[in-house]
């Protein structure tokens, strides 16, 4: 069959405005902080002009890397890198099956790299391409977690002394801990699974953590909590109501994504703001949650919904519907993804809060230009694009392994032995 020239990958049916072309697309996987990070590098025929994008799905990083290297590059070689919308849309439709986290993270790597190139060509940071700042900096929140309530409050106090005004609190439990906080081995000595996670204990004791926090940390600090998807809709309402006196800034991920159709009823009954979204894996899913009234603060892992281009569209929808943003950004977002979050944060009226992660120096070594948090605030780089480079020699010193999340997730079981959403 003769393929029309306009359907050959790399040749759109319009003339490129100049001779700039994409000459390479490849994945780079590295674990300088101990957690596999995937970034995509897009090279061009202009010497020194390249872009970086975040494609980090840490739990399945080899699948994302294969998607980028085996499928994406051939679609875009020879394209002019300015056609971001067309390149990412055509790559999105080319697989026919779509909307999964592997494909969308791969697309995000390509998408953010093209925005990086666009910024470098214009001599502007990406936030200026998005319309410019509406705020000087983004407030961040940090994670305070420990085995006991007094220890958790000590950690929170340390953060407050460093300038943070928003702190997420998690405290340990008998058996398996609440997400982010340690548990105690053998915590349920008479149960079939002595190290299980006990929802009854969790619901009974979590208000004690926040009562102590308000009593000891005062009223000025904003308090947050992450359930990490471990409740039923009714349990979520019970927890939210029990936390009402402590004026949470948000209560995160009360439901697993399998039950997101019930988010509107949970939010309707909740006296505290509901934050959700890090497990959404496509723009249409995120739009559905926002449109149907299931969320007060949307917190996508923006590479999992396809990158900056779809996240920018979602941000506008949030602005128009009165929903705030709180993008996912712990250790399993690369510094490039974190910079994309901040570019959105400082350019939208819909900004709510930014999850903050203090990267170890090994990450700064691999990714020069990684953003730093100062007194609880984060600011975008002023250099063109993301203002972040990659030192591939340094990256190679930190190879990514497969162990980690899988091994932990399969231990997240109740005292009766049944598997739980981790
Ligand atoms: Mg979370």
Tab-separated table of C-alpha atoms and ligand atoms in Angstrom:
chain	number	residue	atom	x	y	z
A	1	UNK	CA	0.000	0.000	0.000
A	2	UNK	CA	1.245	3.461	-0.842
A	3	UNK	CA	1.141	5.670	2.216
A	4	UNK	CA	0.373	9.322	1.392
A	5	UNK	CA	3.321	11.484	2.300
A	6	UNK	CA	1.243	13.473	4.777
A	7	UNK	CA	0.574	10.300	6.793
A	8	UNK	CA	4.215	9.330	7.196
A	9	UNK	CA	5.208	9.835	10.833
A	10	UNK	CA	7.021	13.110	11.221
A	11	UNK	CA	5.366	14.885	8.294
A	12	UNK	CA	2.298	16.986	9.161
A	13	UNK	CA	0.154	18.474	6.377
A	14	UNK	CA	1.531	21.974	6.819
A	15	UNK	CA	4.943	23.473	6.194
A	16	UNK	CA	7.312	23.963	9.100
A	17	UNK	CA	8.177	27.627	9.599
A	18	UNK	CA	11.927	26.950	9.710
A	19	UNK	CA	14.449	24.111	9.611
A	20	UNK	CA	14.342	23.156	13.303
A	21	UNK	CA	13.609	19.447	13.720
A	22	UNK	CA	13.371	16.790	16.434
A	23	UNK	CA	16.308	14.402	16.016
A	24	UNK	CA	15.928	12.115	19.032
A	25	UNK	CA	13.548	11.067	21.808
A	26	UNK	CA	14.740	8.754	24.561
A	27	UNK	CA	14.090	7.786	28.155
A	28	UNK	CA	16.570	8.173	30.993
A	29	UNK	CA	15.911	6.248	34.210
A	30	UNK	CA	17.850	7.046	37.357
A	31	UNK	CA	17.353	6.693	41.107
A	32	UNK	CA	19.525	9.314	42.804
A	33	UNK	CA	17.141	9.534	45.754
A	34	UNK	CA	16.664	5.745	45.883
A	35	UNK	CA	13.374	5.984	43.945
A	36	UNK	CA	13.319	5.311	40.182
A	37	UNK	CA	12.697	8.500	38.198
A	38	UNK	CA	12.023	8.475	34.445
A	39	UNK	CA	12.659	11.543	32.320
A	40	UNK	CA	12.435	11.951	28.569
A	41	UNK	CA	15.059	13.844	26.611
A	42	UNK	CA	14.094	15.331	23.239
A	43	UNK	CA	17.018	16.449	21.060
A	44	UNK	CA	16.927	18.756	18.039
A	45	UNK	CA	19.156	19.561	15.104
A	46	UNK	CA	20.068	22.896	16.724
A	47	UNK	CA	23.284	22.295	18.660
A	48	UNK	CA	22.663	22.356	22.413
A	49	UNK	CA	18.881	22.738	22.101
A	50	UNK	CA	17.114	19.905	23.915
A	51	UNK	CA	14.230	19.460	26.330
A	52	UNK	CA	13.442	17.358	29.400
A	53	UNK	CA	10.085	15.988	30.518
A	54	UNK	CA	8.909	13.969	33.513
A	55	UNK	CA	7.631	10.451	32.760
A	56	UNK	CA	7.869	9.050	36.265
A	57	UNK	CA	5.597	6.074	37.018
A	58	UNK	CA	8.065	4.725	39.526
A	59	UNK	CA	6.256	1.443	40.169
A	60	UNK	CA	6.409	0.421	36.462
A	61	UNK	CA	9.348	2.484	35.239
A	62	UNK	CA	10.715	-0.076	32.767
A	63	UNK	CA	7.363	-0.184	30.952
A	64	UNK	CA	7.333	3.605	30.529
A	65	UNK	CA	10.935	3.608	29.274
A	66	UNK	CA	10.080	0.931	26.688
A	67	UNK	CA	7.021	2.915	25.559
A	68	UNK	CA	9.137	6.016	25.007
A	69	UNK	CA	12.019	4.286	23.278
A	70	UNK	CA	10.107	1.757	21.165
A	71	UNK	CA	6.983	3.706	20.234
A	72	UNK	CA	7.212	7.459	20.700
A	73	UNK	CA	10.471	8.346	19.010
A	74	UNK	CA	9.488	7.018	15.576
A	75	UNK	CA	6.303	9.104	15.616
A	76	UNK	CA	8.004	12.436	16.107
A	77	UNK	CA	11.424	12.291	14.453
A	78	UNK	CA	11.601	15.083	11.899
A	79	UNK	CA	8.760	17.103	13.449
A	80	UNK	CA	9.145	20.765	14.305
A	81	UNK	CA	9.154	20.867	18.143
A	82	UNK	CA	6.841	23.904	18.237
A	83	UNK	CA	3.776	21.810	17.337
A	84	UNK	CA	3.241	20.636	20.919
A	85	UNK	CA	-0.529	20.201	20.756
A	86	UNK	CA	-0.454	18.322	17.456
A	87	UNK	CA	2.537	16.144	18.338
A	88	UNK	CA	1.097	15.027	21.677
A	89	UNK	CA	-2.438	14.550	20.309
A	90	UNK	CA	-1.199	12.474	17.385
A	91	UNK	CA	0.971	10.365	19.701
A	92	UNK	CA	-2.029	9.942	22.036
A	93	UNK	CA	-4.341	8.689	19.282
A	94	UNK	CA	-1.717	6.590	17.537
A	95	UNK	CA	-1.880	3.793	20.111
A	96	UNK	CA	-5.683	3.480	19.616
A	97	UNK	CA	-5.993	2.157	23.218
A	98	UNK	CA	-5.351	5.058	25.542
A	99	UNK	CA	-5.732	6.582	28.996
A	100	UNK	CA	-3.399	4.333	30.999
A	101	UNK	CA	-0.611	5.497	33.324
A	102	UNK	CA	2.193	3.881	31.273
A	103	UNK	CA	1.223	5.595	28.035
A	104	UNK	CA	0.293	8.885	29.659
A	105	UNK	CA	3.577	9.113	31.591
A	106	UNK	CA	5.465	8.460	28.364
A	107	UNK	CA	3.429	11.168	26.610
A	108	UNK	CA	4.100	13.515	29.500
A	109	UNK	CA	7.834	13.054	29.085
A	110	UNK	CA	7.508	14.099	25.451
A	111	UNK	CA	5.046	16.917	26.194
A	112	UNK	CA	7.036	18.582	28.981
A	113	UNK	CA	10.248	18.262	26.961
A	114	UNK	CA	8.597	20.152	24.099
A	115	UNK	CA	7.511	22.916	26.511
A	116	UNK	CA	11.116	23.063	27.764
A	117	UNK	CA	12.342	23.490	24.188
A	118	UNK	CA	9.688	26.146	23.526
A	119	UNK	CA	10.868	28.109	26.549
A	120	UNK	CA	14.512	27.831	25.559
A	121	UNK	CA	13.715	29.016	22.026
A	122	UNK	CA	11.766	31.991	23.370
A	123	UNK	CA	14.341	32.760	26.058
A	124	UNK	CA	11.535	32.512	28.641
A	125	UNK	CA	10.760	30.311	31.624
A	126	UNK	CA	7.720	28.106	30.924
A	127	UNK	CA	5.577	30.079	33.379
A	128	UNK	CA	5.815	33.087	31.063
A	129	UNK	CA	4.598	30.974	28.137
A	130	UNK	CA	1.565	30.078	30.301
A	131	UNK	CA	0.595	33.722	30.703
A	132	UNK	CA	2.911	34.889	33.457
A	133	UNK	CA	2.755	34.997	37.222
A	134	UNK	CA	-0.326	35.686	39.290
A	135	UNK	CA	1.623	35.093	42.529
A	136	UNK	CA	5.216	35.461	43.652
A	137	UNK	CA	5.639	31.929	44.955
A	138	UNK	CA	3.682	28.794	45.825
A	139	UNK	CA	3.132	27.768	49.448
A	140	UNK	CA	4.074	24.140	50.066
A	141	UNK	CA	3.122	21.548	52.651
A	142	UNK	CA	5.389	18.906	54.133
A	143	UNK	CA	4.871	15.487	55.693
A	144	UNK	CA	5.237	15.060	59.454
A	145	UNK	CA	4.957	11.408	60.422
A	146	UNK	CA	6.139	9.352	63.397
A	147	UNK	CA	5.199	6.407	65.590
A	148	UNK	CA	3.442	8.378	68.331
A	149	UNK	CA	1.415	11.586	68.574
A	150	UNK	CA	4.071	13.500	70.610
A	151	UNK	CA	6.781	12.467	68.126
A	152	UNK	CA	4.623	13.504	65.154
A	153	UNK	CA	4.000	16.911	66.737
A	154	UNK	CA	7.748	17.317	67.377
A	155	UNK	CA	8.411	16.751	63.669
A	156	UNK	CA	5.666	19.246	62.793
A	157	UNK	CA	7.163	21.839	65.159
A	158	UNK	CA	10.546	21.466	63.437
A	159	UNK	CA	8.938	22.150	60.073
A	160	UNK	CA	7.032	25.155	61.445
A	161	UNK	CA	10.294	26.592	62.790
A	162	UNK	CA	11.738	26.246	59.274
A	163	UNK	CA	8.870	28.355	57.926
A	164	UNK	CA	6.224	25.879	56.808
A	165	UNK	CA	2.650	26.973	57.501
A	166	UNK	CA	1.018	23.794	56.120
A	167	UNK	CA	1.865	20.380	57.588
A	168	UNK	CA	0.447	16.930	56.820
A	169	UNK	CA	0.182	14.773	59.947
A	170	UNK	CA	0.328	10.958	60.003
A	171	UNK	CA	0.812	8.795	63.095
A	172	UNK	CA	1.685	5.129	63.609
A	173	UNK	CA	-0.780	2.380	64.384
A	174	UNK	CA	-0.591	-1.084	65.931
A	175	UNK	CA	0.258	-3.584	63.199
A	176	UNK	CA	0.730	-1.795	59.880
A	177	UNK	CA	1.038	1.987	60.079
A	178	UNK	CA	-1.148	4.617	58.501
A	179	UNK	CA	0.375	5.619	55.167
A	180	UNK	CA	3.719	7.320	55.738
A	181	UNK	CA	3.882	6.461	59.457
A	182	UNK	CA	5.390	3.380	61.071
A	183	UNK	CA	3.414	0.535	62.564
A	184	UNK	CA	4.328	-1.850	65.366
A	185	UNK	CA	5.120	-5.451	64.499
A	186	UNK	CA	2.769	-7.934	66.144
A	187	UNK	CA	0.304	-5.154	66.984
A	188	UNK	CA	-2.659	-7.544	66.764
A	189	UNK	CA	-1.342	-10.572	68.693
A	190	UNK	CA	-4.550	-12.620	68.500
A	191	UNK	CA	-5.385	-11.896	64.851
A	192	UNK	CA	-4.553	-14.187	61.910
A	193	UNK	CA	-2.408	-11.330	60.557
A	194	UNK	CA	-0.628	-9.853	63.578
A	195	UNK	CA	0.833	-7.029	61.433
A	196	UNK	CA	-2.429	-5.935	59.813
A	197	UNK	CA	-3.904	-2.454	59.281
A	198	UNK	CA	-6.995	-1.976	61.473
A	199	UNK	CA	-9.563	0.478	60.128
A	200	UNK	CA	-11.550	0.511	63.401
A	201	UNK	CA	-8.497	1.564	65.397
A	202	UNK	CA	-7.601	4.146	62.769
A	203	UNK	CA	-11.063	5.751	62.811
A	204	UNK	CA	-11.114	5.790	66.624
A	205	UNK	CA	-7.686	7.329	67.140
A	206	UNK	CA	-7.076	9.720	64.232
A	207	UNK	CA	-9.165	12.515	65.847
A	208	UNK	CA	-6.838	12.258	68.893
A	209	UNK	CA	-3.897	13.211	66.670
A	210	UNK	CA	-5.629	16.351	65.413
A	211	UNK	CA	-7.023	17.313	68.825
A	212	UNK	CA	-3.482	17.192	70.218
A	213	UNK	CA	-2.151	19.091	67.192
A	214	UNK	CA	-4.628	21.951	67.623
A	215	UNK	CA	-3.963	22.076	71.363
A	216	UNK	CA	-0.178	22.085	71.029
A	217	UNK	CA	0.569	23.648	67.634
A	218	UNK	CA	-2.056	26.383	67.813
A	219	UNK	CA	-4.548	27.735	65.315
A	220	UNK	CA	-2.218	29.396	62.838
A	221	UNK	CA	-0.856	26.243	61.216
A	222	UNK	CA	-2.837	24.508	58.464
A	223	UNK	CA	-3.245	20.771	59.085
A	224	UNK	CA	-3.633	18.099	56.401
A	225	UNK	CA	-4.062	14.319	56.440
A	226	UNK	CA	-3.754	11.533	53.852
A	227	UNK	CA	-5.990	8.470	54.232
A	228	UNK	CA	-4.331	6.855	51.206
A	229	UNK	CA	-7.490	5.262	49.821
A	230	UNK	CA	-8.184	2.902	52.698
A	231	UNK	CA	-11.818	3.709	53.573
A	232	UNK	CA	-15.295	2.897	52.320
A	233	UNK	CA	-17.525	5.870	51.426
A	234	UNK	CA	-19.352	5.667	54.765
A	235	UNK	CA	-16.137	5.359	56.763
A	236	UNK	CA	-14.839	8.401	54.896
A	237	UNK	CA	-17.817	10.459	56.058
A	238	UNK	CA	-17.383	9.206	59.642
A	239	UNK	CA	-13.728	10.255	59.630
A	240	UNK	CA	-14.397	13.627	57.986
A	241	UNK	CA	-17.082	14.489	60.564
A	242	UNK	CA	-14.878	13.422	63.453
A	243	UNK	CA	-12.172	15.819	62.223
A	244	UNK	CA	-14.472	18.843	61.795
A	245	UNK	CA	-13.443	20.589	65.065
A	246	UNK	CA	-9.809	20.671	63.977
A	247	UNK	CA	-10.366	22.697	60.746
A	248	UNK	CA	-8.300	20.635	58.340
A	249	UNK	CA	-6.973	22.357	55.216
A	250	UNK	CA	-7.771	19.132	53.385
A	251	UNK	CA	-8.437	15.441	53.881
A	252	UNK	CA	-6.737	13.458	51.122
A	253	UNK	CA	-7.653	10.309	49.213
A	254	UNK	CA	-10.436	9.036	51.449
A	255	UNK	CA	-11.507	6.570	48.735
A	256	UNK	CA	-9.724	4.240	46.343
A	257	UNK	CA	-10.231	5.145	42.669
A	258	UNK	CA	-12.460	2.082	42.213
A	259	UNK	CA	-15.097	4.048	44.211
A	260	UNK	CA	-14.654	7.537	42.752
A	261	UNK	CA	-18.234	7.536	41.489
A	262	UNK	CA	-19.190	7.958	45.156
A	263	UNK	CA	-16.925	10.948	45.781
A	264	UNK	CA	-19.744	13.509	45.278
A	265	UNK	CA	-21.804	12.037	48.124
A	266	UNK	CA	-18.760	11.871	50.396
A	267	UNK	CA	-17.797	15.458	49.639
A	268	UNK	CA	-21.398	16.592	50.134
A	269	UNK	CA	-21.409	15.077	53.634
A	270	UNK	CA	-17.875	16.122	54.562
A	271	UNK	CA	-17.352	19.228	56.712
A	272	UNK	CA	-13.670	19.351	55.671
A	273	UNK	CA	-12.311	19.933	52.130
A	274	UNK	CA	-11.759	16.763	50.122
A	275	UNK	CA	-8.518	16.414	48.129
A	276	UNK	CA	-8.152	13.642	45.585
A	277	UNK	CA	-6.491	12.856	42.291
A	278	UNK	CA	-2.999	11.358	42.459
A	279	UNK	CA	-4.374	8.039	41.178
A	280	UNK	CA	-6.249	9.539	38.240
A	281	UNK	CA	-4.637	8.332	35.029
A	282	UNK	CA	-6.277	10.432	32.326
A	283	UNK	CA	-7.641	13.893	31.693
A	284	UNK	CA	-11.224	12.640	31.100
A	285	UNK	CA	-11.185	10.859	34.497
A	286	UNK	CA	-10.005	14.028	36.196
A	287	UNK	CA	-12.601	16.132	34.384
A	288	UNK	CA	-15.324	13.747	35.547
A	289	UNK	CA	-14.273	14.074	39.196
A	290	UNK	CA	-14.192	17.879	38.938
A	291	UNK	CA	-17.442	18.216	36.975
A	292	UNK	CA	-19.462	15.902	39.187
A	293	UNK	CA	-18.568	17.742	42.389
A	294	UNK	CA	-16.323	15.078	43.899
A	295	UNK	CA	-13.399	17.251	44.897
A	296	UNK	CA	-12.405	20.527	46.550
A	297	UNK	CA	-8.689	20.270	45.692
A	298	UNK	CA	-7.557	18.245	42.682
A	299	UNK	CA	-4.098	16.755	43.096
A	300	UNK	CA	-3.116	14.863	39.973
A	301	UNK	CA	0.311	13.377	39.384
A	302	UNK	CA	0.371	15.447	36.225
A	303	UNK	CA	2.638	13.105	34.285
A	304	UNK	CA	0.022	10.355	34.815
A	305	UNK	CA	-2.600	12.376	32.939
A	306	UNK	CA	-0.262	13.144	30.029
A	307	UNK	CA	1.816	16.139	31.104
A	308	UNK	CA	1.618	19.909	31.163
A	309	UNK	CA	-0.719	20.288	28.182
A	310	UNK	CA	-3.627	18.284	29.693
A	311	UNK	CA	-2.897	19.619	33.208
A	312	UNK	CA	-3.111	23.171	31.889
A	313	UNK	CA	-6.569	22.431	30.456
A	314	UNK	CA	-7.676	20.845	33.741
A	315	UNK	CA	-6.402	23.887	35.643
A	316	UNK	CA	-8.596	26.189	33.574
A	317	UNK	CA	-11.620	23.975	34.228
A	318	UNK	CA	-10.859	24.099	37.973
A	319	UNK	CA	-10.591	27.882	37.863
A	320	UNK	CA	-13.976	28.145	36.168
A	321	UNK	CA	-15.689	25.722	38.566
A	322	UNK	CA	-14.175	26.921	41.838
A	323	UNK	CA	-11.983	23.870	42.461
A	324	UNK	CA	-8.430	24.386	43.743
A	325	UNK	CA	-5.208	22.614	42.735
A	326	UNK	CA	-2.772	20.695	44.954
A	327	UNK	CA	-0.541	18.768	42.528
A	328	UNK	CA	1.027	15.507	43.704
A	329	UNK	CA	4.767	16.036	44.204
A	330	UNK	CA	6.541	13.690	46.616
A	331	UNK	CA	9.815	11.835	45.940
A	332	UNK	CA	8.377	9.927	42.964
A	333	UNK	CA	7.969	13.045	40.841
A	334	UNK	CA	11.191	14.025	39.046
A	335	UNK	CA	12.545	17.565	39.507
A	336	UNK	CA	11.277	18.318	35.996
A	337	UNK	CA	7.757	17.264	36.965
A	338	UNK	CA	8.033	19.321	40.160
A	339	UNK	CA	9.012	22.349	38.061
A	340	UNK	CA	5.973	21.808	35.829
A	341	UNK	CA	3.750	21.763	38.926
A	342	UNK	CA	5.218	25.081	40.064
A	343	UNK	CA	4.802	26.652	36.612
A	344	UNK	CA	1.074	25.916	36.920
A	345	UNK	CA	0.966	27.012	40.583
A	346	UNK	CA	2.264	30.505	39.942
A	347	UNK	CA	0.163	31.132	36.834
A	348	UNK	CA	-3.349	30.106	37.889
A	349	UNK	CA	-5.960	31.693	40.143
A	350	UNK	CA	-7.054	28.093	40.946
A	351	UNK	CA	-3.934	27.370	43.013
A	352	UNK	CA	-4.661	25.847	46.419
A	353	UNK	CA	-1.409	24.424	47.809
A	354	UNK	CA	1.670	22.574	46.517
A	355	UNK	CA	2.943	19.321	47.996
A	356	UNK	CA	6.603	19.967	48.755
A	357	UNK	CA	9.486	17.509	48.686
A	358	UNK	CA	13.011	18.362	49.805
A	359	UNK	CA	15.194	16.411	47.360
A	360	UNK	CA	18.512	15.021	48.642
A	361	UNK	CA	21.706	16.549	47.249
A	362	UNK	CA	22.213	13.473	45.024
A	363	UNK	CA	19.105	14.534	43.060
A	364	UNK	CA	20.488	18.071	42.658
A	365	UNK	CA	23.734	16.497	41.399
A	366	UNK	CA	21.883	14.606	38.631
A	367	UNK	CA	19.418	17.419	37.892
A	368	UNK	CA	21.184	20.797	38.244
A	369	UNK	CA	18.549	23.489	38.637
A	370	UNK	CA	16.208	21.350	40.773
A	371	UNK	CA	13.930	23.784	42.640
A	372	UNK	CA	14.568	24.370	46.336
A	373	UNK	CA	11.959	25.260	48.950
A	374	UNK	CA	12.784	28.342	51.049
A	375	UNK	CA	10.851	29.048	54.277
A	376	UNK	CA	8.048	26.806	52.991
A	377	UNK	CA	7.752	28.615	49.634
A	378	UNK	CA	8.752	27.382	46.178
A	379	UNK	CA	9.505	29.550	43.155
A	380	UNK	CA	10.063	28.668	39.483
A	381	UNK	CA	13.492	29.056	37.913
A	382	UNK	CA	14.001	32.238	35.906
A	383	UNK	CA	16.165	30.454	33.309
A	384	UNK	CA	14.513	29.588	29.949
A	385	UNK	CA	12.366	26.435	29.826
A	386	UNK	CA	12.334	24.559	33.123
A	387	UNK	CA	15.829	25.795	33.957
A	388	UNK	CA	16.766	22.194	34.795
A	389	UNK	CA	19.547	20.186	33.157
A	390	UNK	CA	20.553	16.533	33.446
A	391	UNK	CA	24.040	15.208	34.134
A	392	UNK	CA	23.807	11.789	32.495
A	393	UNK	CA	27.157	10.653	33.893
A	394	UNK	CA	25.886	11.358	37.391
A	395	UNK	CA	22.515	9.731	36.539
A	396	UNK	CA	24.323	6.521	35.566
A	397	UNK	CA	25.805	6.309	39.061
A	398	UNK	CA	22.319	5.715	40.454
A	399	UNK	CA	20.762	2.782	38.552
A	400	UNK	CA	17.085	2.073	39.189
A	401	UNK	CA	16.103	-1.283	40.650
A	402	UNK	CA	12.770	-3.079	40.696
A	403	UNK	CA	12.456	-3.704	44.436
A	404	UNK	CA	10.472	-1.436	46.686
A	405	UNK	CA	6.863	-0.515	46.208
A	406	UNK	CA	5.599	-3.950	45.091
A	407	UNK	CA	7.119	-5.654	48.119
A	408	UNK	CA	5.452	-3.159	50.467
A	409	UNK	CA	2.069	-3.035	48.716
A	410	UNK	CA	1.479	-6.784	48.936
A	411	UNK	CA	1.860	-6.582	52.722
A	412	UNK	CA	-0.933	-4.028	53.120
A	413	UNK	CA	-3.511	-6.363	54.646
A	414	UNK	CA	-6.121	-6.147	57.386
A	415	UNK	CA	-5.746	-8.111	60.661
A	416	UNK	CA	-7.911	-10.849	59.071
A	417	UNK	CA	-5.404	-11.157	56.226
A	418	UNK	CA	-7.398	-9.508	53.444
A	419	UNK	CA	-5.541	-7.262	50.985
A	420	UNK	CA	-6.229	-3.499	51.219
A	421	UNK	CA	-5.735	-0.609	48.824
A	422	UNK	CA	-2.203	0.441	49.800
B	1	LIG	MG1	-1.224	11.055	48.763
